[in-house]
PDB file of C-alpha atoms and ligand atoms in Angstrom:
ATOM      1  CA  MET K   1       5.772 -12.792  11.808  1.00 96.00           C
ATOM      2  CA  ILE K   2       2.383 -11.068  11.710  1.00 98.00           C
ATOM      3  CA  GLU K   3       1.475 -12.344  15.194  1.00 97.00           C
ATOM      4  CA  HIS K   4       3.953  -9.779  16.582  1.00 97.00           C
ATOM      5  CA  ILE K   5       1.653  -6.925  15.594  1.00 98.00           C
ATOM      6  CA  LEU K   6      -1.685  -8.448  16.593  1.00 98.00           C
ATOM      7  CA  PRO K   7      -3.301  -9.197  19.959  1.00 96.00           C
ATOM      8  CA  HIS K   8      -3.273 -12.798  21.247  1.00 96.00           C
ATOM      9  CA  SER K   9      -7.036 -13.032  20.672  1.00 96.00           C
ATOM     10  CA  VAL K  10      -6.371 -13.051  16.907  1.00 98.00           C
ATOM     11  CA  ALA K  11      -5.508 -16.413  15.302  1.00 98.00           C
ATOM     12  CA  VAL K  12      -2.957 -16.078  12.514  1.00 98.00           C
ATOM     13  CA  SER K  13      -1.595 -18.247   9.738  1.00 98.00           C
ATOM     14  CA  GLU K  14       1.041 -17.162   7.227  1.00 98.00           C
ATOM     15  CA  SER K  15       3.136 -18.737   4.522  1.00 98.00           C
ATOM     16  CA  PHE K  16       6.227 -17.599   2.622  1.00 98.00           C
ATOM     17  CA  ASP K  17       5.732 -20.255  -0.067  1.00 96.00           C
ATOM     18  CA  ASP K  18       2.706 -21.590  -1.873  1.00 97.00           C
ATOM     19  CA  VAL K  19       1.232 -24.833  -0.573  1.00 95.00           C
ATOM     20  CA  PRO K  20       0.736 -27.741  -3.017  1.00 93.00           C
ATOM     21  CA  GLU K  21      -2.631 -27.037  -4.636  1.00 92.00           C
ATOM     22  CA  PRO K  22      -4.408 -30.411  -4.857  1.00 91.00           C
ATOM     23  CA  GLY K  23      -7.162 -30.824  -2.288  1.00 94.00           C
ATOM     24  CA  VAL K  24      -6.899 -27.348  -0.740  1.00 97.00           C
ATOM     25  CA  LEU K  25      -9.816 -25.534  -2.344  1.00 98.00           C
ATOM     26  CA  HIS K  26     -13.465 -26.392  -1.839  1.00 97.00           C
ATOM     27  CA  PRO K  27     -15.287 -26.787  -5.200  1.00 97.00           C
ATOM     28  CA  GLU K  28     -17.044 -23.401  -4.914  1.00 98.00           C
ATOM     29  CA  GLU K  29     -13.676 -21.715  -4.271  1.00 98.00           C
ATOM     30  CA  ALA K  30     -11.975 -23.609  -7.106  1.00 98.00           C
ATOM     31  CA  ARG K  31     -14.652 -22.359  -9.517  1.00 98.00           C
ATOM     32  CA  LEU K  32     -13.701 -18.756  -8.684  1.00 98.00           C
ATOM     33  CA  VAL K  33     -10.128 -19.180  -9.916  1.00 97.00           C
ATOM     34  CA  GLU K  34     -10.514 -21.831 -12.627  1.00 96.00           C
ATOM     35  CA  ASN K  35      -9.789 -19.239 -15.344  1.00 97.00           C
ATOM     36  CA  ALA K  36      -7.362 -17.145 -13.296  1.00 97.00           C
ATOM     37  CA  VAL K  37      -3.662 -16.779 -14.121  1.00 98.00           C
ATOM     38  CA  GLU K  38      -1.390 -19.139 -12.222  1.00 97.00           C
ATOM     39  CA  THR K  39      -0.067 -16.540  -9.733  1.00 97.00           C
ATOM     40  CA  ARG K  40      -3.610 -15.533  -8.750  1.00 98.00           C
ATOM     41  CA  ARG K  41      -4.704 -19.154  -8.404  1.00 98.00           C
ATOM     42  CA  ARG K  42      -1.718 -19.966  -6.220  1.00 98.00           C
ATOM     43  CA  GLU K  43      -2.034 -16.935  -3.934  1.00 98.00           C
ATOM     44  CA  PHE K  44      -5.783 -17.521  -3.593  1.00 98.00           C
ATOM     45  CA  THR K  45      -5.229 -21.189  -2.753  1.00 98.00           C
ATOM     46  CA  THR K  46      -2.508 -20.589  -0.182  1.00 98.00           C
ATOM     47  CA  ALA K  47      -4.495 -17.768   1.417  1.00 98.00           C
ATOM     48  CA  ARG K  48      -7.516 -20.121   1.752  1.00 98.00           C
ATOM     49  CA  TRP K  49      -5.226 -22.719   3.311  1.00 98.00           C
ATOM     50  CA  CYS K  50      -4.039 -20.050   5.765  1.00 98.00           C
ATOM     51  CA  ALA K  51      -7.624 -18.999   6.486  1.00 98.00           C
ATOM     52  CA  ARG K  52      -8.604 -22.555   7.382  1.00 98.00           C
ATOM     53  CA  GLN K  53      -5.512 -23.002   9.549  1.00 98.00           C
ATOM     54  CA  ALA K  54      -6.449 -19.841  11.439  1.00 98.00           C
ATOM     55  CA  LEU K  55     -10.106 -20.929  11.796  1.00 98.00           C
ATOM     56  CA  THR K  56      -8.954 -24.290  13.141  1.00 98.00           C
ATOM     57  CA  THR K  57      -6.762 -22.531  15.711  1.00 97.00           C
ATOM     58  CA  LEU K  58      -9.894 -20.779  16.952  1.00 96.00           C
ATOM     59  CA  GLY K  59     -11.645 -24.168  17.193  1.00 97.00           C
ATOM     60  CA  LEU K  60     -13.881 -23.454  14.209  1.00 96.00           C
ATOM     61  CA  PRO K  61     -14.711 -25.637  11.183  1.00 96.00           C
ATOM     62  CA  ALA K  62     -12.464 -25.240   8.112  1.00 95.00           C
ATOM     63  CA  VAL K  63     -15.207 -23.874   5.861  1.00 97.00           C
ATOM     64  CA  PRO K  64     -14.903 -22.319   2.363  1.00 97.00           C
ATOM     65  CA  ILE K  65     -14.150 -18.594   2.360  1.00 98.00           C
ATOM     66  CA  LEU K  66     -15.922 -16.948  -0.545  1.00 98.00           C
ATOM     67  CA  PRO K  67     -15.821 -13.311  -1.598  1.00 97.00           C
ATOM     68  CA  GLY K  68     -18.816 -11.226  -0.586  1.00 97.00           C
ATOM     69  CA  ARG K  69     -19.801  -7.658  -1.413  1.00 95.00           C
ATOM     70  CA  HIS K  70     -16.950  -5.695  -2.999  1.00 97.00           C
ATOM     71  CA  GLY K  71     -14.557  -8.623  -2.557  1.00 97.00           C
ATOM     72  CA  ALA K  72     -14.640  -8.753   1.246  1.00 98.00           C
ATOM     73  CA  PRO K  73     -14.163 -12.338   2.418  1.00 98.00           C
ATOM     74  CA  GLN K  74     -17.218 -13.893   4.051  1.00 98.00           C
ATOM     75  CA  TRP K  75     -16.419 -15.494   7.393  1.00 98.00           C
ATOM     76  CA  PRO K  76     -18.597 -17.815   9.464  1.00 97.00           C
ATOM     77  CA  ASP K  77     -21.126 -16.158  11.770  1.00 96.00           C
ATOM     78  CA  GLY K  78     -19.516 -14.709  14.852  1.00 96.00           C
ATOM     79  CA  VAL K  79     -16.071 -14.511  13.222  1.00 98.00           C
ATOM     80  CA  LEU K  80     -14.198 -11.775  11.424  1.00 97.00           C
ATOM     81  CA  GLY K  81     -10.985 -11.961   9.530  1.00 98.00           C
ATOM     82  CA  SER K  82      -8.691 -10.561   6.898  1.00 98.00           C
ATOM     83  CA  ILE K  83      -6.526 -11.887   4.076  1.00 98.00           C
ATOM     84  CA  THR K  84      -3.433 -10.535   2.336  1.00 98.00           C
ATOM     85  CA  HIS K  85      -1.035 -11.794  -0.315  1.00 98.00           C
ATOM     86  CA  CYS K  86       1.960 -10.300  -2.055  1.00 98.00           C
ATOM     87  CA  ALA K  87       5.050 -11.778  -3.713  1.00 96.00           C
ATOM     88  CA  GLY K  88       6.588 -14.172  -1.194  1.00 96.00           C
ATOM     89  CA  TYR K  89       3.915 -13.849   1.467  1.00 98.00           C
ATOM     90  CA  ARG K  90       0.340 -14.938   2.159  1.00 98.00           C
ATOM     91  CA  ALA K  91      -1.562 -14.568   5.436  1.00 98.00           C
ATOM     92  CA  ALA K  92      -4.991 -14.847   6.975  1.00 98.00           C
ATOM     93  CA  VAL K  93      -6.087 -13.759  10.437  1.00 98.00           C
ATOM     94  CA  VAL K  94      -9.352 -14.414  12.247  1.00 98.00           C
ATOM     95  CA  ALA K  95     -10.911 -13.479  15.587  1.00 98.00           C
ATOM     96  CA  ARG K  96     -14.180 -13.925  17.360  1.00 97.00           C
ATOM     97  CA  ALA K  97     -16.853 -11.264  17.506  1.00 96.00           C
ATOM     98  CA  PRO K  98     -18.015  -9.434  19.521  1.00 93.00           C
ATOM     99  CA  GLY K  99     -14.668  -9.198  21.362  1.00 94.00           C
ATOM    100  CA  THR K 100     -13.009  -8.078  18.137  1.00 96.00           C
ATOM    101  CA  VAL K 101     -15.008  -5.733  15.942  1.00 95.00           C
ATOM    102  CA  MET K 102     -12.604  -4.678  13.171  1.00 97.00           C
ATOM    103  CA  LEU K 103      -9.688  -6.588  11.683  1.00 98.00           C
ATOM    104  CA  GLY K 104      -7.542  -5.793   8.663  1.00 98.00           C
ATOM    105  CA  ILE K 105      -4.075  -6.832   7.506  1.00 98.00           C
ATOM    106  CA  ASP K 106      -1.894  -5.996   4.542  1.00 98.00           C
ATOM    107  CA  ALA K 107       1.549  -7.030   3.276  1.00 98.00           C
ATOM    108  CA  GLU K 108       3.736  -5.426   0.643  1.00 98.00           C
ATOM    109  CA  PRO K 109       7.282  -5.914  -0.594  1.00 98.00           C
ATOM    110  CA  ASP K 110       9.631  -3.529   1.228  1.00 97.00           C
ATOM    111  CA  ALA K 111      10.410  -1.659  -1.988  1.00 97.00           C
ATOM    112  CA  PRO K 112       9.606   1.801  -3.324  1.00 97.00           C
ATOM    113  CA  LEU K 113       6.198   2.461  -4.859  1.00 98.00           C
ATOM    114  CA  PRO K 114       6.240   2.908  -8.635  1.00 98.00           C
ATOM    115  CA  GLU K 115       6.846   6.480  -9.823  1.00 97.00           C
ATOM    116  CA  GLY K 116       3.845   8.740  -9.252  1.00 97.00           C
ATOM    117  CA  VAL K 117       1.898   6.406  -6.962  1.00 98.00           C
ATOM    118  CA  LEU K 118       2.764   8.225  -3.730  1.00 98.00           C
ATOM    119  CA  GLU K 119       1.273  11.432  -5.122  1.00 98.00           C
ATOM    120  CA  ALA K 120      -1.898   9.496  -6.033  1.00 98.00           C
ATOM    121  CA  ILE K 121      -2.433   7.849  -2.656  1.00 98.00           C
ATOM    122  CA  ALA K 122      -1.025  10.333  -0.125  1.00 98.00           C
ATOM    123  CA  LEU K 123      -2.337  13.627   1.213  1.00 98.00           C
ATOM    124  CA  PRO K 124       0.120  16.559   0.961  1.00 98.00           C
ATOM    125  CA  ASP K 125       0.983  16.255   4.680  1.00 97.00           C
ATOM    126  CA  GLU K 126       1.575  12.515   4.271  1.00 98.00           C
ATOM    127  CA  GLN K 127       3.890  13.149   1.319  1.00 98.00           C
ATOM    128  CA  ARG K 128       5.899  15.553   3.491  1.00 98.00           C
ATOM    129  CA  LEU K 129       5.972  12.981   6.302  1.00 98.00           C
ATOM    130  CA  VAL K 130       7.239  10.262   3.947  1.00 98.00           C
ATOM    131  CA  ARG K 131      10.035  12.548   2.672  1.00 97.00           C
ATOM    132  CA  LYS K 132      11.071  13.388   6.248  1.00 97.00           C
ATOM    133  CA  LEU K 133      11.026   9.746   7.379  1.00 97.00           C
ATOM    134  CA  ARG K 134      13.013   8.746   4.274  1.00 96.00           C
ATOM    135  CA  ASP K 135      15.792  11.080   5.448  1.00 95.00           C
ATOM    136  CA  THR K 136      15.734   9.974   9.089  1.00 94.00           C
ATOM    137  CA  VAL K 137      15.098   6.204   8.727  1.00 94.00           C
ATOM    138  CA  PRO K 138      16.186   5.301   5.190  1.00 95.00           C
ATOM    139  CA  GLU K 139      16.062   1.517   5.797  1.00 94.00           C
ATOM    140  CA  VAL K 140      12.257   1.445   5.472  1.00 96.00           C
ATOM    141  CA  HIS K 141      10.358   2.288   2.272  1.00 98.00           C
ATOM    142  CA  TRP K 142       7.931   4.689   3.910  1.00 98.00           C
ATOM    143  CA  ASP K 143       5.957   5.345   0.749  1.00 98.00           C
ATOM    144  CA  ARG K 144       5.121   1.638   0.483  1.00 98.00           C
ATOM    145  CA  LEU K 145       4.425   1.404   4.204  1.00 98.00           C
ATOM    146  CA  LEU K 146       1.994   4.306   3.951  1.00 98.00           C
ATOM    147  CA  PHE K 147       0.219   2.504   1.107  1.00 98.00           C
ATOM    148  CA  SER K 148       0.028  -0.683   3.165  1.00 98.00           C
ATOM    149  CA  THR K 149      -1.474   1.083   6.183  1.00 98.00           C
ATOM    150  CA  LYS K 150      -4.217   2.466   3.941  1.00 98.00           C
ATOM    151  CA  GLU K 151      -4.978  -0.984   2.563  1.00 98.00           C
ATOM    152  CA  ALA K 152      -5.235  -2.343   6.131  1.00 98.00           C
ATOM    153  CA  VAL K 153      -7.539   0.559   7.010  1.00 98.00           C
ATOM    154  CA  TYR K 154      -9.770  -0.238   4.033  1.00 98.00           C
ATOM    155  CA  LYS K 155      -9.940  -3.946   4.875  1.00 98.00           C
ATOM    156  CA  SER K 156     -10.835  -3.336   8.520  1.00 98.00           C
ATOM    157  CA  TRP K 157     -13.207  -0.427   7.845  1.00 97.00           C
ATOM    158  CA  TYR K 158     -15.321  -1.724   4.971  1.00 98.00           C
ATOM    159  CA  PRO K 159     -16.676  -4.951   6.526  1.00 97.00           C
ATOM    160  CA  PHE K 160     -17.669  -3.051   9.690  1.00 95.00           C
ATOM    161  CA  THR K 161     -19.098   0.138   8.212  1.00 95.00           C
ATOM    162  CA  GLY K 162     -20.002  -0.746   4.624  1.00 96.00           C
ATOM    163  CA  GLN K 163     -18.106   2.418   3.563  1.00 96.00           C
ATOM    164  CA  ARG K 164     -15.505   2.132   0.797  1.00 97.00           C
ATOM    165  CA  LEU K 165     -12.873   4.665   1.742  1.00 97.00           C
ATOM    166  CA  GLU K 166     -10.759   6.477  -0.842  1.00 97.00           C
ATOM    167  CA  PHE K 167      -7.052   6.950  -0.221  1.00 98.00           C
ATOM    168  CA  GLU K 168      -7.545  10.585   0.807  1.00 97.00           C
ATOM    169  CA  ASP K 169     -10.109   9.579   3.449  1.00 98.00           C
ATOM    170  CA  ALA K 170      -7.437   8.297   5.855  1.00 98.00           C
ATOM    171  CA  ASP K 171      -4.687  10.538   7.206  1.00 98.00           C
ATOM    172  CA  ILE K 172      -1.836   8.390   8.524  1.00 98.00           C
ATOM    173  CA  SER K 173       0.811   9.170  11.126  1.00 98.00           C
ATOM    174  CA  PHE K 174       3.531   6.853  12.433  1.00 97.00           C
ATOM    175  CA  ASP K 175       5.047   6.242  15.850  1.00 95.00           C
ATOM    176  CA  LEU K 176       8.590   5.024  15.246  1.00 92.00           C
ATOM    177  CA  ASP K 177       9.284   3.892  18.818  1.00 92.00           C
ATOM    178  CA  THR K 178       6.279   1.598  19.144  1.00 94.00           C
ATOM    179  CA  ARG K 179       5.959   0.730  15.416  1.00 95.00           C
ATOM    180  CA  ALA K 180       2.367   1.915  15.633  1.00 98.00           C
ATOM    181  CA  PHE K 181       0.333   4.030  13.255  1.00 98.00           C
ATOM    182  CA  THR K 182      -2.808   6.067  13.580  1.00 98.00           C
ATOM    183  CA  ALA K 183      -5.322   6.567  10.797  1.00 98.00           C
ATOM    184  CA  ARG K 184      -7.504   9.628  11.230  1.00 97.00           C
ATOM    185  CA  ILE K 185     -10.588   8.895   9.180  1.00 97.00           C
ATOM    186  CA  ARG K 186     -11.819  12.037   7.481  1.00 95.00           C
ATOM    187  CA  LEU K 187     -15.287  10.541   6.936  1.00 92.00           C
ATOM    188  CA  PRO K 188     -16.262   9.556  10.490  1.00 92.00           C
ATOM    189  CA  TYR K 189     -18.638   6.619  10.853  1.00 93.00           C
ATOM    190  CA  ARG K 190     -21.718   7.103  13.019  1.00 91.00           C
ATOM    191  CA  PRO K 191     -23.023   3.771  14.342  1.00 87.00           C
ATOM    192  CA  PRO K 192     -26.765   3.421  13.586  1.00 87.00           C
ATOM    193  CA  ALA K 193     -27.379   2.288  17.165  1.00 83.00           C
ATOM    194  CA  GLY K 194     -25.907   5.547  18.498  1.00 81.00           C
ATOM    195  CA  GLY K 195     -22.719   6.035  20.456  1.00 79.00           C
ATOM    196  CA  PRO K 196     -19.660   8.050  19.539  1.00 83.00           C
ATOM    197  CA  ALA K 197     -18.580   8.492  15.939  1.00 89.00           C
ATOM    198  CA  ILE K 198     -15.550   6.436  14.924  1.00 92.00           C
ATOM    199  CA  ASP K 199     -12.912   8.643  13.424  1.00 94.00           C
ATOM    200  CA  ARG K 200      -9.619   6.965  14.272  1.00 96.00           C
ATOM    201  CA  LEU K 201      -8.003   3.569  13.920  1.00 97.00           C
ATOM    202  CA  GLU K 202      -4.820   2.420  15.588  1.00 97.00           C
ATOM    203  CA  GLY K 203      -2.597  -0.163  13.940  1.00 98.00           C
ATOM    204  CA  ARG K 204       0.888  -1.611  14.045  1.00 98.00           C
ATOM    205  CA  TRP K 205       3.532  -2.269  11.416  1.00 98.00           C
ATOM    206  CA  LEU K 206       6.573  -4.429  10.946  1.00 97.00           C
ATOM    207  CA  ALA K 207       9.482  -4.438   8.475  1.00 96.00           C
ATOM    208  CA  SER K 208      11.111  -7.851   8.246  1.00 96.00           C
ATOM    209  CA  LYS K 209      12.334 -10.412   5.678  1.00 96.00           C
ATOM    210  CA  GLY K 210      12.015  -7.869   2.851  1.00 97.00           C
ATOM    211  CA  LEU K 211       8.331  -7.310   3.621  1.00 98.00           C
ATOM    212  CA  LEU K 212       6.211  -4.593   5.173  1.00 98.00           C
ATOM    213  CA  VAL K 213       3.254  -5.890   7.136  1.00 98.00           C
ATOM    214  CA  THR K 214       0.486  -3.816   8.701  1.00 98.00           C
ATOM    215  CA  ALA K 215      -2.394  -4.798  10.961  1.00 98.00           C
ATOM    216  CA  ILE K 216      -5.402  -3.238  12.627  1.00 98.00           C
ATOM    217  CA  ALA K 217      -7.384  -5.083  15.297  1.00 98.00           C
ATOM    218  CA  VAL K 218     -10.040  -3.141  17.154  1.00 96.00           C
ATOM    219  CA  THR K 219     -11.621  -4.687  20.215  1.00 92.00           C
ATOM    220  CA  SER K 220     -15.104  -3.741  21.380  1.00 88.00           C
ATOM    221  CA  ALA K 221     -13.508  -2.124  24.461  1.00 82.00           C
ATOM    222  CA  ARG K 222     -11.251   0.065  22.286  1.00 76.00           C
ATOM    223  CA  LEU K 223     -14.082   0.915  19.912  1.00 75.00           C
ATOM    224  CA  SER K 224     -16.219   2.347  22.647  1.00 54.00           C
ATOM    225  CA  GLY K 225     -13.209   4.442  23.668  1.00 50.00           C
ATOM    226  CA  THR K 226     -12.844   5.964  20.187  1.00 52.00           C
ATOM    227  CA  GLY K 227     -14.112   9.504  20.249  1.00 45.00           C
ATOM    228  CA  GLY K 228     -14.979  11.942  17.546  1.00 38.00           C
TER     229      GLY K 228
HETATM  230  C1  COA B 301      -9.286  -4.508  -1.787  1.00 77.76           C
HETATM  231  C2  COA B 301      -7.863  -4.034  -1.595  1.00 77.76           C
HETATM  232  C3  COA B 301      -7.796  -3.227  -0.291  1.00 77.76           C
HETATM  233  C4  COA B 301      -6.926  -5.278  -1.481  1.00 77.76           C
HETATM  234  O1  COA B 301      -5.616  -4.944  -1.155  1.00 77.76           O
HETATM  235  P1  COA B 301      -4.343  -5.369  -2.043  1.00 77.76           P
HETATM  236  O2  COA B 301      -3.125  -4.805  -1.369  1.00 77.76           O
HETATM  237  O3  COA B 301      -4.602  -5.008  -3.455  1.00 77.76           O
HETATM  238  O4  COA B 301      -4.300  -6.931  -2.008  1.00 77.76           O
HETATM  239  P2  COA B 301      -4.060  -7.966  -0.813  1.00 77.76           P
HETATM  240  O5  COA B 301      -3.523  -9.176  -1.401  1.00 77.76           O
HETATM  241  O6  COA B 301      -3.324  -7.393   0.330  1.00 77.76           O
HETATM  242  O7  COA B 301      -5.552  -8.259  -0.310  1.00 77.76           O
HETATM  243  C5  COA B 301      -6.448  -8.948  -1.101  1.00 77.76           C
HETATM  244  C6  COA B 301      -7.535  -9.474  -0.206  1.00 77.76           C
HETATM  245  O8  COA B 301      -8.250  -8.393   0.367  1.00 77.76           O
HETATM  246  C7  COA B 301      -9.538  -8.890   0.716  1.00 77.76           C
HETATM  247  N1  COA B 301     -10.526  -7.902   0.312  1.00 77.76           N
HETATM  248  C8  COA B 301     -10.907  -7.584  -0.953  1.00 77.76           C
HETATM  249  N2  COA B 301     -11.879  -6.655  -0.908  1.00 77.76           N
HETATM  250  C9  COA B 301     -12.113  -6.398   0.401  1.00 77.76           C
HETATM  251  C10 COA B 301     -13.020  -5.537   1.069  1.00 77.76           C
HETATM  252  N3  COA B 301     -13.897  -4.760   0.415  1.00 77.76           N
HETATM  253  N4  COA B 301     -13.006  -5.518   2.423  1.00 77.76           N
HETATM  254  C11 COA B 301     -12.153  -6.302   3.116  1.00 77.76           C
HETATM  255  N5  COA B 301     -11.259  -7.143   2.523  1.00 77.76           N
HETATM  256  C12 COA B 301     -11.254  -7.179   1.181  1.00 77.76           C
HETATM  257  C13 COA B 301      -9.746 -10.206  -0.022  1.00 77.76           C
HETATM  258  O9  COA B 301      -9.696 -11.268   0.920  1.00 77.76           O
HETATM  259  C14 COA B 301      -8.559 -10.265  -0.955  1.00 77.76           C
HETATM  260  O10 COA B 301      -8.052 -11.563  -1.168  1.00 77.76           O
HETATM  261  P3  COA B 301      -8.880 -12.662  -2.001  1.00 77.76           P
HETATM  262  O11 COA B 301      -9.403 -11.959  -3.211  1.00 77.76           O
HETATM  263  O12 COA B 301      -7.890 -13.727  -2.285  1.00 77.76           O
HETATM  264  O13 COA B 301      -9.986 -13.095  -1.059  1.00 77.76           O
HETATM  265  C15 COA B 301      -7.376  -3.144  -2.764  1.00 77.76           C
HETATM  266  O14 COA B 301      -7.262  -3.910  -3.952  1.00 77.76           O
HETATM  267  C16 COA B 301      -8.253  -1.955  -3.081  1.00 77.76           C
HETATM  268  O15 COA B 301      -9.303  -2.057  -3.716  1.00 77.76           O
HETATM  269  N6  COA B 301      -7.824  -0.766  -2.670  1.00 77.76           N
HETATM  270  C17 COA B 301      -8.470   0.463  -3.043  1.00 77.76           C
HETATM  271  C18 COA B 301      -9.187   1.075  -1.913  1.00 77.76           C
HETATM  272  C19 COA B 301      -8.271   1.546  -0.850  1.00 77.76           C
HETATM  273  O16 COA B 301      -7.324   0.924  -0.491  1.00 77.76           O
HETATM  274  N7  COA B 301      -8.551   2.716  -0.272  1.00 77.76           N
HETATM  275  C20 COA B 301      -7.743   3.214   0.768  1.00 77.76           C
HETATM  276  C21 COA B 301      -8.622   3.676   1.866  1.00 77.76           C
HETATM  277  S1  COA B 301      -7.748   4.568   3.084  1.00 77.76           S
END
């Protein structure tokens, strides 16, 4: 499913069920979840299985994927990737650098956010947008989709910039025809090597099988075209 919203250069693996656990985790991964609750252990395990499937698709060794700084998964040199899991869905995507420079995915159940969460994660303009979209396209839970886009922004932005964005740092707009979204980043990133500031990310979204899935993949060609 998620391949529909990512370029062909990105290798994807997803699962709607958990894989049988024995033999999946490397010992150093298993240690990380040995005291975790069962749901966490199972999502972690299936996501690692997905990650290795995706690495294998790229022709890379199926290495352990351990958490690095602030939880960001550590990928082999020359590779970047992203992981998501929610009830009924796990996925991992990977791509080769330097062709791809930023990659982030997120999945959420296509259900309303709990009471009060929209107000906590959305800018006033975004809250108005969600209310308008709710009236025009009621089939999609726009509040949850907005949340998911921000999670995808965070996961693509942090490994590249080292900046941990807050929810109010990204201002999201949707294109309904192309199922695209744009995140205007209110804290532009200035690459240390010079070049234009990065202040915008483009992503895509999908509503299917009771899930909302979002993805951002920035190629080096697109990055150099980002102005700001
Ligand atoms: C880290 C975070 C984005 C994860 O999203 P989530 O919807 O809760 O959970 P998901 O299952 O989709 O994703 C979890 C995976 O994200 C990845 N992840 C965690 N921290 C990460 C980081 N700093 N950078 C990139 N990826 C990260 C991990 O692979 C994790 O899975 P794992 O622990 O099994 O390896 C979220 O918990 C969080 O901290 N959000 C607050 C910050 C934020 O979103 N700001 C919005 C900015 S616009």
